[in-house]
Short mmCIF file of C-alpha atoms in Angstrom, two decimals:
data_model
loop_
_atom_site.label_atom_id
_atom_site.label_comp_id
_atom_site.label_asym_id
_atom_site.label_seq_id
_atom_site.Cartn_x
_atom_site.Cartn_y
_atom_site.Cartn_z
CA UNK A 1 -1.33 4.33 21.77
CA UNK A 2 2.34 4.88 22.59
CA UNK A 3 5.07 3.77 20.20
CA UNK A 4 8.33 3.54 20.76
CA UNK A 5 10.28 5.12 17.89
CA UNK A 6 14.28 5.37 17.77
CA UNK A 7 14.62 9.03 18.06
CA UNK A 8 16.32 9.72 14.75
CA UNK A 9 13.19 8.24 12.76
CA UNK A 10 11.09 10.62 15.41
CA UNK A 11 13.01 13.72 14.48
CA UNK A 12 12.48 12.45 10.45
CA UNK A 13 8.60 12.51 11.13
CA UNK A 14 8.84 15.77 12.93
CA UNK A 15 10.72 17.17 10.26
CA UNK A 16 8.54 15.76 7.64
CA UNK A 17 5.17 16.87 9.16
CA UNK A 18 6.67 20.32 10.05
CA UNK A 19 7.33 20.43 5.86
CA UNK A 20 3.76 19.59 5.09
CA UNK A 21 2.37 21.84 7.32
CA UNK A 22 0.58 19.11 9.07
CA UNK A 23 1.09 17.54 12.63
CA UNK A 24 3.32 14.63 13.14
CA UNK A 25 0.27 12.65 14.16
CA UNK A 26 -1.73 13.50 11.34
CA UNK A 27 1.44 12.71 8.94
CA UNK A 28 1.36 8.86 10.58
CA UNK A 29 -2.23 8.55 10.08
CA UNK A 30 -1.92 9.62 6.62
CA UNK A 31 1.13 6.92 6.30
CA UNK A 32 -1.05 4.00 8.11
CA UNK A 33 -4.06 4.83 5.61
CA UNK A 34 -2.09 3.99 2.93
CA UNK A 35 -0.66 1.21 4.18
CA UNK A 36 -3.79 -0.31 4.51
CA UNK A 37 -5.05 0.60 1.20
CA UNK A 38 -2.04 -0.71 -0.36
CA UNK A 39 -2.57 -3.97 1.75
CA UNK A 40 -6.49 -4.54 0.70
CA UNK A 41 -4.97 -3.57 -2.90
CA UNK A 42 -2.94 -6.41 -2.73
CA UNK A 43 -5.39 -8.66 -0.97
CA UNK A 44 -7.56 -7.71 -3.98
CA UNK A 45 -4.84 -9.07 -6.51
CA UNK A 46 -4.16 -12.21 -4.38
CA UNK A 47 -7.83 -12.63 -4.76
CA UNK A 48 -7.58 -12.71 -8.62
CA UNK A 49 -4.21 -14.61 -8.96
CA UNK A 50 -6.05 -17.62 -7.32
CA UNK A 51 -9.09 -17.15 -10.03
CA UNK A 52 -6.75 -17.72 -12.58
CA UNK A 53 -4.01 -19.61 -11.40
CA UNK A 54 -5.47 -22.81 -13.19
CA UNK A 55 -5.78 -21.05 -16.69
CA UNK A 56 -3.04 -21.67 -19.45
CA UNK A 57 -1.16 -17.68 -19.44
CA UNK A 58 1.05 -16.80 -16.52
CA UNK A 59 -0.10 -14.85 -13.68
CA UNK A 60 1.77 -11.65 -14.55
CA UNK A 61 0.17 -12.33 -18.37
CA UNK A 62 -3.51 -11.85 -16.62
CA UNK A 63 -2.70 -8.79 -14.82
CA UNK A 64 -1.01 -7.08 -17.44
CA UNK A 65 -4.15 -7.62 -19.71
CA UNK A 66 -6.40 -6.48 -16.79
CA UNK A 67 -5.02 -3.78 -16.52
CA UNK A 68 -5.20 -2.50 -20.35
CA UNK A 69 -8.84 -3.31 -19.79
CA UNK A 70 -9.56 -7.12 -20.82
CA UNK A 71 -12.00 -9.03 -19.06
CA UNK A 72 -12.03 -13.09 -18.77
#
């Protein structure tokens, strides 16, 4: 895969990955990984927004109390 990258965001990577100790390849791969995790993360809470959305407490009211541990 070739991509084409303005060269001041290339030297930024470089820079980066020279920093870490790690190749500038290996640094994007980390960066895509968590891209997609953050993606199927927020697929995930999609997913549960539309389980809920006919219930009687706000959206951002069933995710706070999922996440202090309350189950419906």
């Amino acid at each position: 895969m070739i991509l084409d990258i303005p060269p001041h965001m290339e030297q930024s990577i470089v820079q980066i990955s020279k920093n870490q100790g790690i190749s500038a390849n290996e640094l994007i791969m980390q960066w895509l990984h968590q891209a997609v995790k953050q993606a199927q993360n927020q697929s995930e809470e999609l997913d549960f927004v539309g389980m809920w959305a006919d219930q009687e407490i706000s959206v951002d009211e069933h995710m706070t109390q999922l996440r202090k541990g309350r189950t419906f």
